[in-house]
Coordinates of C-alpha atoms and ligand atoms in Angstrom, one line a residue:
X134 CA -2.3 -1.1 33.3
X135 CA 0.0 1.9 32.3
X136 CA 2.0 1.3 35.1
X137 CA 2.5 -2.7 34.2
X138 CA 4.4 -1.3 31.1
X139 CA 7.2 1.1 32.4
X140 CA 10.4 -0.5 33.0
X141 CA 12.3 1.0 36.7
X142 CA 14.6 3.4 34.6
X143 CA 11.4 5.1 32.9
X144 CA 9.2 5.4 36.4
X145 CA 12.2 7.1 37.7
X146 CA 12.8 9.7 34.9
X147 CA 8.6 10.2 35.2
X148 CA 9.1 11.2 39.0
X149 CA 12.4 13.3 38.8
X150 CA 10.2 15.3 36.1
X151 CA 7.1 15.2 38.4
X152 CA 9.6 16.3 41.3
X153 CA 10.6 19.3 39.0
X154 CA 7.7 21.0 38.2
X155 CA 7.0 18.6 35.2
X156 CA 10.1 19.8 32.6
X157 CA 13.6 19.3 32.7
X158 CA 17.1 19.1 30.6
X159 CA 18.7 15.4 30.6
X160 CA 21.6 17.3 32.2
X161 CA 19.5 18.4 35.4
X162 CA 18.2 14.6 35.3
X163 CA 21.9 13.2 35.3
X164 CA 22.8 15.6 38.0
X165 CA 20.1 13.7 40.5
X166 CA 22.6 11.2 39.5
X167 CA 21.4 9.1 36.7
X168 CA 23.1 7.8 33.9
X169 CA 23.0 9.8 30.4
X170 CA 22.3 7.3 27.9
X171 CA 19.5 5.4 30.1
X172 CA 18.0 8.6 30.6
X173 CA 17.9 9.1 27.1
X174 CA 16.6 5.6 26.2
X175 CA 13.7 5.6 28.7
X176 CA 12.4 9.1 27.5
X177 CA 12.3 8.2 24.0
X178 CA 10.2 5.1 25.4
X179 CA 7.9 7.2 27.5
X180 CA 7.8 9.5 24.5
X181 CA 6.7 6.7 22.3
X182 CA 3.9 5.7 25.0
X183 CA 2.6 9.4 24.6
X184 CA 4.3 10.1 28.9
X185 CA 5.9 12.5 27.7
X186 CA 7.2 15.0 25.1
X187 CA 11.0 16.0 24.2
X188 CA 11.6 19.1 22.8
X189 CA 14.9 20.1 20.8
X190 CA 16.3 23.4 20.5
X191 CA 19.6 25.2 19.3
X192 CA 21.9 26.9 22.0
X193 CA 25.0 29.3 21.1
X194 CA 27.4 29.6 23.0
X195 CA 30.9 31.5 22.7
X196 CA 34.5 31.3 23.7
X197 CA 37.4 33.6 23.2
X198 CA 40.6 32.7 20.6
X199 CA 44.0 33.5 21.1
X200 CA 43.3 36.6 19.4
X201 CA 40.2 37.1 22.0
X202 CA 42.4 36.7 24.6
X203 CA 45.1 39.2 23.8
X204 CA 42.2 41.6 22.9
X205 CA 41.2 41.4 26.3
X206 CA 44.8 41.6 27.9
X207 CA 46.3 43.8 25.8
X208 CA 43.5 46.4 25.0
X209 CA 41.7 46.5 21.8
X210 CA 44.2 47.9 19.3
X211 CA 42.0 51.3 18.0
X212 CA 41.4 51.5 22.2
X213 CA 44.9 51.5 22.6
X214 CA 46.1 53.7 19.7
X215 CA 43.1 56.2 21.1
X216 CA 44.7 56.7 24.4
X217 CA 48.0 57.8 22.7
X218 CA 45.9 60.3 20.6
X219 CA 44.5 61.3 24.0
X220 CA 48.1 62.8 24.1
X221 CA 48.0 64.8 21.4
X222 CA 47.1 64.3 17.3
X223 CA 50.0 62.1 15.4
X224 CA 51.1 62.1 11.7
X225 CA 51.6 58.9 9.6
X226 CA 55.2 59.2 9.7
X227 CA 55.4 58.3 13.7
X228 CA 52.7 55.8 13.9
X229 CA 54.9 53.6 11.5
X230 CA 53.1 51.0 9.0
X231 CA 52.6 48.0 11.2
X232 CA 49.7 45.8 10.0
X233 CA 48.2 46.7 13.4
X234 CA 48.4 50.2 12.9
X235 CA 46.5 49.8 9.8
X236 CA 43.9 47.9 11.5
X237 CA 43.5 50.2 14.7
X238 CA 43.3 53.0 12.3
X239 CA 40.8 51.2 10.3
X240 CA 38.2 50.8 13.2
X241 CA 39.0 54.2 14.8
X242 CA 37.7 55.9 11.4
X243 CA 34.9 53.8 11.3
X244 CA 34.0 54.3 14.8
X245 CA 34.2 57.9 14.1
X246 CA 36.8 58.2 16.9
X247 CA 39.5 60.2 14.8
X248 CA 39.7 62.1 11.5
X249 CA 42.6 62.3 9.2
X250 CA 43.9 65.8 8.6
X251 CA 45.8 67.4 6.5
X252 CA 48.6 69.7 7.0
X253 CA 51.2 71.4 4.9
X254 CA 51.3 68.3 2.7
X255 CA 51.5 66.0 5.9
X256 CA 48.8 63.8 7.3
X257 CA 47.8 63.3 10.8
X258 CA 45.4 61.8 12.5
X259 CA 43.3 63.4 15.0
X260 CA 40.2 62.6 17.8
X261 CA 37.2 63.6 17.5
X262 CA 35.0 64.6 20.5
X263 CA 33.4 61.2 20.2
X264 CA 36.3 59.6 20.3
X265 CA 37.6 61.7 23.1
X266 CA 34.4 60.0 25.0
X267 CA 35.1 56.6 24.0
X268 CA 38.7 56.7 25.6
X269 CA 37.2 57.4 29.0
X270 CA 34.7 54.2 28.8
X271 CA 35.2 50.5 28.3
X272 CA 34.0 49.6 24.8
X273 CA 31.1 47.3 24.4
X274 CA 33.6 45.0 22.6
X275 CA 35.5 44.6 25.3
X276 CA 32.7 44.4 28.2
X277 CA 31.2 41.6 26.0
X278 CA 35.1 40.2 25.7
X279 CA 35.1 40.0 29.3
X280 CA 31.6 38.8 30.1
X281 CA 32.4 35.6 27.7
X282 CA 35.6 35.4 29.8
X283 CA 33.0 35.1 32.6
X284 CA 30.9 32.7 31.3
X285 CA 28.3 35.3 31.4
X286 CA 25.0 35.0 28.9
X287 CA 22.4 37.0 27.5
X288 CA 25.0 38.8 25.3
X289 CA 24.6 41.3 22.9
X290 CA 24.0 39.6 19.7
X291 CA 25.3 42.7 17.2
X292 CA 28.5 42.9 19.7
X293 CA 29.1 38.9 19.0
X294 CA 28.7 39.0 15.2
X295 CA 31.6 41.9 14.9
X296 CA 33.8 40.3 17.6
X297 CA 33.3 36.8 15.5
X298 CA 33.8 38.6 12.3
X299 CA 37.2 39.9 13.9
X300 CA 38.2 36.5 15.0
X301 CA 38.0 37.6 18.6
X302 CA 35.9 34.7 19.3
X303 CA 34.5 31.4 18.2
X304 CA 30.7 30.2 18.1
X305 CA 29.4 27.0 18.8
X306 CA 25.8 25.5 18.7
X307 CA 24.4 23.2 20.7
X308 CA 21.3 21.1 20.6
X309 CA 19.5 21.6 24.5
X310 CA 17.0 19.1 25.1
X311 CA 14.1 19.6 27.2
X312 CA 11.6 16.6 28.8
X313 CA 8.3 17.2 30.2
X314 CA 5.2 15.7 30.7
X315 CA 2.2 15.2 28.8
X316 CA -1.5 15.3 29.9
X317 CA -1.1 11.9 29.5
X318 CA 2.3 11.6 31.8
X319 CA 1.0 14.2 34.6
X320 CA -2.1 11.0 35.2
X321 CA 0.2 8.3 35.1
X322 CA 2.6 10.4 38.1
X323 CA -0.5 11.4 39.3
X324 CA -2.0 8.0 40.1
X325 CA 1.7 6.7 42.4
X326 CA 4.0 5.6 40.9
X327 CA 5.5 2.3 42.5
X328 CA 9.5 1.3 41.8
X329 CA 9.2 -2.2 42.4
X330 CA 12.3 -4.7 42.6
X331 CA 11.4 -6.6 39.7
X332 CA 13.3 -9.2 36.8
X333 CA 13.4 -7.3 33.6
X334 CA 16.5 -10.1 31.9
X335 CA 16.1 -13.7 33.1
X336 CA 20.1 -14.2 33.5
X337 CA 21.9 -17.9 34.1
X338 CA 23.1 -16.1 37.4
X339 CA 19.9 -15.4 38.3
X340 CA 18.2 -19.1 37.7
X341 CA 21.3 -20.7 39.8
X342 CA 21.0 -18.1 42.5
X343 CA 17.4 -18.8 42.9
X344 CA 16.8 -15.1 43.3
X345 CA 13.6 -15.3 40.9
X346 CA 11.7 -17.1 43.5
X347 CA 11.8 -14.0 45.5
X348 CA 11.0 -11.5 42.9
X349 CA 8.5 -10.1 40.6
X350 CA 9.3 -10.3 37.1
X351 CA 8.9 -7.6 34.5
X352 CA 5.6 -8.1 32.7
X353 CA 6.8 -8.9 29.2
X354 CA 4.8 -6.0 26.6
X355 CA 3.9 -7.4 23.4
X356 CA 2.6 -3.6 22.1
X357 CA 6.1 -1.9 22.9
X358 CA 7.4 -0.1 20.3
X359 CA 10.6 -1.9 18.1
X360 CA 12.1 -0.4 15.4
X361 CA 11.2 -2.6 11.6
X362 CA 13.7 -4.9 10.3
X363 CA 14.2 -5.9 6.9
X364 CA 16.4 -8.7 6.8
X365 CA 17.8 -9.8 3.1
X366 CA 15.4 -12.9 1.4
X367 CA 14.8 -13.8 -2.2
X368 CA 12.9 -12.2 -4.4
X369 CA 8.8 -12.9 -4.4
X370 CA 9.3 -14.8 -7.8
X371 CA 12.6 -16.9 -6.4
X372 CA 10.8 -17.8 -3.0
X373 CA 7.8 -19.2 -5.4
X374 CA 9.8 -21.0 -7.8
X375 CA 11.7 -22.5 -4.7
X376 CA 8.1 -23.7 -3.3
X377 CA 7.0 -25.0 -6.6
X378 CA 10.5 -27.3 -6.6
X379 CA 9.1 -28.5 -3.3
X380 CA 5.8 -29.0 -3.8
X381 CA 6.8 -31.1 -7.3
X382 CA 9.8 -33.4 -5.1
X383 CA 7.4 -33.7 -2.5
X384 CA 5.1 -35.7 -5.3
X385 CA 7.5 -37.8 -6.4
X386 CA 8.8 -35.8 -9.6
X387 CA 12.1 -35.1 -11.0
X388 CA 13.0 -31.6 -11.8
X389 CA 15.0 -31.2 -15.6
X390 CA 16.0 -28.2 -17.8
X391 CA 16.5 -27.2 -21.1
X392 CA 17.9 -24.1 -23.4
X393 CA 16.2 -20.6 -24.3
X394 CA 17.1 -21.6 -27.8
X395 CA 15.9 -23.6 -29.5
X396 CA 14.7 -24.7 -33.2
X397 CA 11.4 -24.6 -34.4
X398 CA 11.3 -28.6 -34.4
X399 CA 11.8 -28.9 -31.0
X400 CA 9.5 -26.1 -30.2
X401 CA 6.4 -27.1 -32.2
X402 CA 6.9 -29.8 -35.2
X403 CA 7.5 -32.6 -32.7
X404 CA 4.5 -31.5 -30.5
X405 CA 2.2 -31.8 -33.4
X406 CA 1.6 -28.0 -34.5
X407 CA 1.2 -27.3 -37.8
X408 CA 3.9 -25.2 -39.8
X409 CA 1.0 -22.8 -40.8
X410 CA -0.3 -22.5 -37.5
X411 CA -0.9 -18.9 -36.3
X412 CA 0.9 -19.4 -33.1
X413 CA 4.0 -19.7 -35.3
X414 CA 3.8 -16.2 -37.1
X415 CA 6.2 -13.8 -36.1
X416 CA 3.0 -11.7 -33.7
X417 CA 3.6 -14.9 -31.3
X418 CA 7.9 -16.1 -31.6
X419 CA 10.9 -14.9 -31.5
X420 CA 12.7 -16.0 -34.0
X421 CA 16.9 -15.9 -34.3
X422 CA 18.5 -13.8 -37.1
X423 CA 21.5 -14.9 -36.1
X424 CA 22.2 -18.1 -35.8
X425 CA 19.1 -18.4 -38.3
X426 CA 19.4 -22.3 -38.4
X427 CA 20.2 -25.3 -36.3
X428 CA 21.0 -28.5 -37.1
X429 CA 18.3 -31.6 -36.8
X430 CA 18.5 -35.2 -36.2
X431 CA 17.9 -36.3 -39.7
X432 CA 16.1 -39.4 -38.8
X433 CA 13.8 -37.5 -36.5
X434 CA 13.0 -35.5 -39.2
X435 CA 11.6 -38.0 -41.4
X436 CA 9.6 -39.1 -39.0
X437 CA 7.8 -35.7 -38.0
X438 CA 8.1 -34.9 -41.6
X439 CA 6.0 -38.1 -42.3
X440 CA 3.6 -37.6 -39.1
X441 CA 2.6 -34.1 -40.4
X442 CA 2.1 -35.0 -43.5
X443 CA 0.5 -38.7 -43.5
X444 CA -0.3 -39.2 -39.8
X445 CA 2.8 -42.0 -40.7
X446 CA 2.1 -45.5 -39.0
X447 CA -0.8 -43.9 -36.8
X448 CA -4.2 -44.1 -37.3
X449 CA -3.9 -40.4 -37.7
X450 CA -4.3 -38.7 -41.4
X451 CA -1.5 -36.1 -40.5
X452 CA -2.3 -32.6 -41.4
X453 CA -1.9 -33.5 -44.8
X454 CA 0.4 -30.3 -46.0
X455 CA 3.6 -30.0 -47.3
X456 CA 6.3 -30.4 -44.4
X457 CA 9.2 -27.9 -44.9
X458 CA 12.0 -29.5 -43.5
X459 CA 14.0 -26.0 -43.4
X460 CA 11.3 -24.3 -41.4
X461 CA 12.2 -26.9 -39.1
X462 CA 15.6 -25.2 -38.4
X463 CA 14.6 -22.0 -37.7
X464 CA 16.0 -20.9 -34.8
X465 CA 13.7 -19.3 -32.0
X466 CA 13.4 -18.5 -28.6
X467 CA 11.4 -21.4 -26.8
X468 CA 7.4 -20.2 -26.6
X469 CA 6.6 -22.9 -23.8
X470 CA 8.4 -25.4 -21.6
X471 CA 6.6 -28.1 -23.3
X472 CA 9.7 -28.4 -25.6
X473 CA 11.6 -29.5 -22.5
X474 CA 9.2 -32.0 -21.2
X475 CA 8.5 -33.7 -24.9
X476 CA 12.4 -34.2 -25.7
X477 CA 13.0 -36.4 -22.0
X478 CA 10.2 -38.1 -23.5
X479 CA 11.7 -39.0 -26.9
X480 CA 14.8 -39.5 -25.2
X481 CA 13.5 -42.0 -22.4
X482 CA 10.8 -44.0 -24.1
X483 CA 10.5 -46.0 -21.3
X484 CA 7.8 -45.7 -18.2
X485 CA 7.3 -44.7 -15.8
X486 CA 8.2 -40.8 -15.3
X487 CA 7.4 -37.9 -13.6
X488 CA 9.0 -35.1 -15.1
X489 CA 8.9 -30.9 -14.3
X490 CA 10.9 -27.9 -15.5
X491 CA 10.4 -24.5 -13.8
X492 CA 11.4 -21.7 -16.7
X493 CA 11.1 -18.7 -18.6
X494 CA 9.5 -18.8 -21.9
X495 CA 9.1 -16.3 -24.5
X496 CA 6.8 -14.6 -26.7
X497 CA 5.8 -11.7 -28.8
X498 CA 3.2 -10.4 -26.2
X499 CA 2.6 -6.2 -25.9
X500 CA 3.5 -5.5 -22.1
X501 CA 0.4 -4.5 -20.3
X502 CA -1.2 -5.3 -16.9
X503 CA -1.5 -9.1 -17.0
X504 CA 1.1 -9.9 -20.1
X505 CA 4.7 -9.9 -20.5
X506 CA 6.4 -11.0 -23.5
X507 CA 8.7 -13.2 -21.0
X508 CA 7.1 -15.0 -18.2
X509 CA 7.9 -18.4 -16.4
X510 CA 5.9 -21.8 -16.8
X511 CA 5.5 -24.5 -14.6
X512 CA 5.6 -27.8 -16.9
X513 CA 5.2 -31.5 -16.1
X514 CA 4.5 -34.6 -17.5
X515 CA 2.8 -38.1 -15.8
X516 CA 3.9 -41.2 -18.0
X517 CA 3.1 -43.7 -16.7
X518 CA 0.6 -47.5 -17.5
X519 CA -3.3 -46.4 -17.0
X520 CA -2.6 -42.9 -16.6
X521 CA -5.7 -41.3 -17.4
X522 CA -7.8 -37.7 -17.3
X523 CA -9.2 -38.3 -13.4
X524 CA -5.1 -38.5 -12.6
X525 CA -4.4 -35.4 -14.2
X526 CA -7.2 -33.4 -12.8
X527 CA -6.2 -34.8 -9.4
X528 CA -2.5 -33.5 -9.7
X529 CA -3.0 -30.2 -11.0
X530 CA -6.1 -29.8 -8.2
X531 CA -3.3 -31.4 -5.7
X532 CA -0.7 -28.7 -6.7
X533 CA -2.7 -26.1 -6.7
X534 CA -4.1 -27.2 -3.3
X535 CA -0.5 -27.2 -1.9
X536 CA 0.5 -23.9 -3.7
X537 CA -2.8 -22.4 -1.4
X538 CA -6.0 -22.0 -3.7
X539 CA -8.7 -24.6 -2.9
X540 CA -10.8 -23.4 -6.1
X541 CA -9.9 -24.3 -9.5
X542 CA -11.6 -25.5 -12.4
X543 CA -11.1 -26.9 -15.9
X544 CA -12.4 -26.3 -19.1
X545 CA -12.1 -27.9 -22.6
X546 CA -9.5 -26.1 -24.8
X547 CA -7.9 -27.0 -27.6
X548 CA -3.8 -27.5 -28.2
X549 CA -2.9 -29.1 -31.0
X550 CA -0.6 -31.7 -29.2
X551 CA -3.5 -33.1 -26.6
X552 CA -7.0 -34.6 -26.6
X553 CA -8.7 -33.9 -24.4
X554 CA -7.1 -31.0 -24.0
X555 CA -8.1 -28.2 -20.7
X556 CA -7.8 -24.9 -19.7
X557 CA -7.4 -24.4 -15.8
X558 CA -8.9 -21.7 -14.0
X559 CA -8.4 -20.7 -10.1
X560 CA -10.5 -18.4 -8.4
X561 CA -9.0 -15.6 -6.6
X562 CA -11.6 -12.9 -5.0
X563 CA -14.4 -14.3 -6.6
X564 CA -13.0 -13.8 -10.0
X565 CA -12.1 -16.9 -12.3
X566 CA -8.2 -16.5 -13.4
X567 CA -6.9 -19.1 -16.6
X568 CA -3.4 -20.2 -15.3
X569 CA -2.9 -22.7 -17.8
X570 CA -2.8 -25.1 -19.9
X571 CA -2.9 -29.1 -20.1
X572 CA -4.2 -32.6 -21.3
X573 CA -3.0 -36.1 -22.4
X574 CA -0.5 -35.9 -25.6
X575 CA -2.2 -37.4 -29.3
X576 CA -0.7 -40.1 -30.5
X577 CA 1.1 -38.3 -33.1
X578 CA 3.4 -36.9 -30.7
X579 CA 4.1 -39.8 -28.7
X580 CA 3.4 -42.9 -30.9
X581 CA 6.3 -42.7 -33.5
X582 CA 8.8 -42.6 -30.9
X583 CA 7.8 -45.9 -29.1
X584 CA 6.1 -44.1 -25.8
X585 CA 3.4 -46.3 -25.3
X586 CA 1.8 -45.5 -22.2
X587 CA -0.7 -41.8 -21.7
X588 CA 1.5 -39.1 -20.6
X589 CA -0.6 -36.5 -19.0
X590 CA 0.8 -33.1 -19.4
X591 CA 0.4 -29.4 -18.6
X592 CA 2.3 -25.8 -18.6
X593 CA 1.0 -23.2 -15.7
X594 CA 1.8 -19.3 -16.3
X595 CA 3.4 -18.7 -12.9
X596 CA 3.5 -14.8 -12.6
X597 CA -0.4 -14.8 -12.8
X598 CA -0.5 -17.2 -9.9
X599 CA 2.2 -14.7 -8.3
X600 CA -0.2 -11.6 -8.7
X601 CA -3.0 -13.5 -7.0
X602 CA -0.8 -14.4 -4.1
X603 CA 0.9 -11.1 -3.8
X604 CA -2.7 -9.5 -4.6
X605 CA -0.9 -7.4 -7.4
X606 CA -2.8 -6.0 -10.2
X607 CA -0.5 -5.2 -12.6
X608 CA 1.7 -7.6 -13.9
X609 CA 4.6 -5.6 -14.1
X610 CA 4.9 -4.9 -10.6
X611 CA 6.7 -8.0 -9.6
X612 CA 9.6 -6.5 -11.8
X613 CA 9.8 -3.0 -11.0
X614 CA 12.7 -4.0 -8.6
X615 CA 10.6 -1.3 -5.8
X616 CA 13.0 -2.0 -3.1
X617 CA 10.4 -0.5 -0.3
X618 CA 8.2 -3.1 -2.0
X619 CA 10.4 -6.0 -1.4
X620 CA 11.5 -4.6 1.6
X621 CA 7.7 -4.9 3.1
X622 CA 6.9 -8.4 1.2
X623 CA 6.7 -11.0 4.0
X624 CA 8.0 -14.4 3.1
X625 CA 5.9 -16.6 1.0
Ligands
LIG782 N1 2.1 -25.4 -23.8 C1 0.9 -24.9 -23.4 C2 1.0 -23.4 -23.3 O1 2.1 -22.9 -23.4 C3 0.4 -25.5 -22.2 C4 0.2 -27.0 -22.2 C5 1.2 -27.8 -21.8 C6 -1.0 -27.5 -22.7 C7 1.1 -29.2 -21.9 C8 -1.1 -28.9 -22.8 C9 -0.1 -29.7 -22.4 O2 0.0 -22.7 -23.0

């Protein structure tokens, strides 16, 4: 079995290491005359199969400089300044005041190879006995000098620091490799280890040649070792929205858009919802300081004006309250997408459509682990002759189906723009999660501006469905821009 899995290049490193005792450098391997980098390559493999273990370590090694050189040619300086006081004790005056001078003089007192003396006002420099002992011998400095000239090792290491501190010589390090074998490896050697012939790249040449029919292939190893790759994709959220778009083609709909701003007639007066209703209170919208007011169609005004207050030509009563047409104008940042789906309604009376917008809405929510105070909703509308409540059960259930949760369930709610109205619910890990909103819009909303046929109509959170299908369980997450997260995040 092991066997099946190494490639030619690894059996061979496994018995060049056998054939030496079970360790050796790449060096010694390239010697036997393989190549560097496939040596390389196939013991990181075996080392990755557990065959065998690389070990790293740090090598020094040293070479003279110039200055090195002319040490060793020429003599130490303090050696040869010693030789001359062999001769006989100097004074300052004849040994001049070359900058070698000063250096040989320098070591030779530190050596404790001569003392300065002084005499009648003059200063010479004299040996001591020491020094008298040192001019007879070859200096360590200059043995070690000479054994680097040599290419010799196993140096003195107190020698090498002072010769590199005098720039007498350079250090280098070098990173020395060892392989060997693991229990694991010695087995595998153990048990013979075959080099067969064998195919490892099908290649054109060899197809046309026909020298496959005479050959074992490679067997191809599915558990081998590759390096991750994270190519660039779309964020979670952006791969969802782009599914949803399908999804909502694919059923026959038309995607539109609208603004982030918008007034508060758009929003909620033509939809039906009271001017006092809670929803409107500054705990739920946004509402613009600046511009503070927008401009409305004055003859749609009446109308909602009258529908809110009367129920108008309808048989509804209205709400019967005193409709503020300036309240109307506030300016606000949209709190569903419904505003987007109820205006290509007033503005296309006619049936049939099938309508959806994918966007952010917003609203005055505290930030915690399953709200945000901006969030994206999935709206549609069915208009259409005989549309009815089994319809719009079937296309949410249809949706949802598609999108990949084959539970969901509805349950009576209450918006002031639908009746029925429902509340839909998907269960995710045995847990029953609301997503949304939805039902067929009241007469009020669609009667005064000639839409005569049901439109059924719903608005689905989409980050909550994103948590289920990213099994998150904070909200948050899926904006905390974690790039290891993303990274990881296979495609939706
Ligand atoms: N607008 C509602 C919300 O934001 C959802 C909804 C849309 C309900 C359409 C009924 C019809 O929660």
């Amino acid at each position: 079995m092991e066997e099946e899995r190494l490639s030619n290049m690894e059996k061979e490193v496994l018995i060049a290491l056998r054939d030496r005792g079970g360790e050796a450098s790449p060096e010694e391997l390239v010697e036997k005359g393989m190549e560097m980098v496939k040596v390389m390559n196939a013991s990181s493999w075996l080392q990755s199969k557990g065959l065998v273990k690389i070990r790293e370590g740090i090598e020094k090694s040293y070479s003279l400089t110039k200055e090195g050189e002319k040490f060793l040619k020429e003599g130490l300086p303090e050696k040869n300044l010693l030789s001359e006081l062999m001769k006989g004790k100097k004074s300052f005056e004849e040994l001049g005041e070359g900058e070698s001078v000063g250096i040989a003089v320098g070591w030779l007192k530190r050596k404790g190879w001569c003392e300065i003396e002084k005499i009648e006002g003059k200063k010479f420099l004299v040996i001591t006995d020491k020094g008298k002992k040192a001019a007879g011998e070859k200096s360590a400095e200059e043995e070690v000098l000479k054994a680097i000239k040599e290419k010799k090792e196993g140096l003195d290491e107190k020698v090498l620091q002072m010769l590199k501190r005098r720039g007498a010589i350079k250090e280098k390090e070098r990173i020395v490799r060892t392989i060997y074998l693991t229990e694991k490896g010695k087995k595998v050697v153990d048990k013979g280890i075959e080099i067969k012939d064998e195919i490892v790249q099908l290649t054109p040449e060899i197809i046309k040649s026909r020298e496959w029919e005479k050959k074992d292939f490679r067997k191809y190893d599915v558990r081998a070792f590759a390096p991750a790759i994270y190519p660039g994709k779309h964020h979670p959220m952006m791969q969802l929205i782009k599914k949803i778009r399908n999804i909502f083609v694919e059923m026959g709909f038309k995607e539109i858009q609208g603004n982030y701003v918008e007034s508060c007639f758009w929003d909620m007066d033509v939809l039906f919802i009271p001017q006092d209703h809670p929803a409107r209170d500054m705990q739920d919208t946004f509402y613009c300081k600046n511009p503070s007011g927008m401009e409305v169609d004055k003859k749609l005004l009446d109308i909602v004006a009258e529908i809110h207050e009367t129920g108008g030509k309808t048989n509804s009563k209205g709400w019967g309250y005193k409709f503020s047409k300036e309240e109307s104008k506030r300016v606000l940042l949209r709190t569903h997408t419904t505003v987007n789906t109820i205006r290509y309604l007033i503005q296309h009376p006619e049936p049939p459509a099938k309508i959806f917008s994918i966007g952010k809405v917003f609203r005055r929510e505290n930030i915690d682990a399953t709200h945000l105070p901006e969030f994206y909703q999935v709206e549609g509308i069915v208009y259409e002759e005989k549309a009815n409540f089994r319809e719009l059960i079937g296309v949410l259930k249809e949706f949802y189906r598609k999108m990949g949760f084959e539970k969901i369930r509805f349950r009576p709610a209450y918006f002031p723009y639908t009746e029925p109205s429902m509340e839909i619910e998907v269960e995710w890990n045995g847990k029953w999660m609301e997503l949304g909103g939805s039902g067929i819009f009241r007469p009020e909303v669609t009667e005064p501006f000639g839409i005569k046929e049901p439109v059924l109509a719903w608005g689905l959170g989409l980050e909550r469905m994103a948590m289920m299908i990213l099994e998150l369980y904070d909200i948050r997450e899926l904006y905390f821009s974690d790039i290891e997260w993303l990274r990881k995040l296979p495609l939706l």
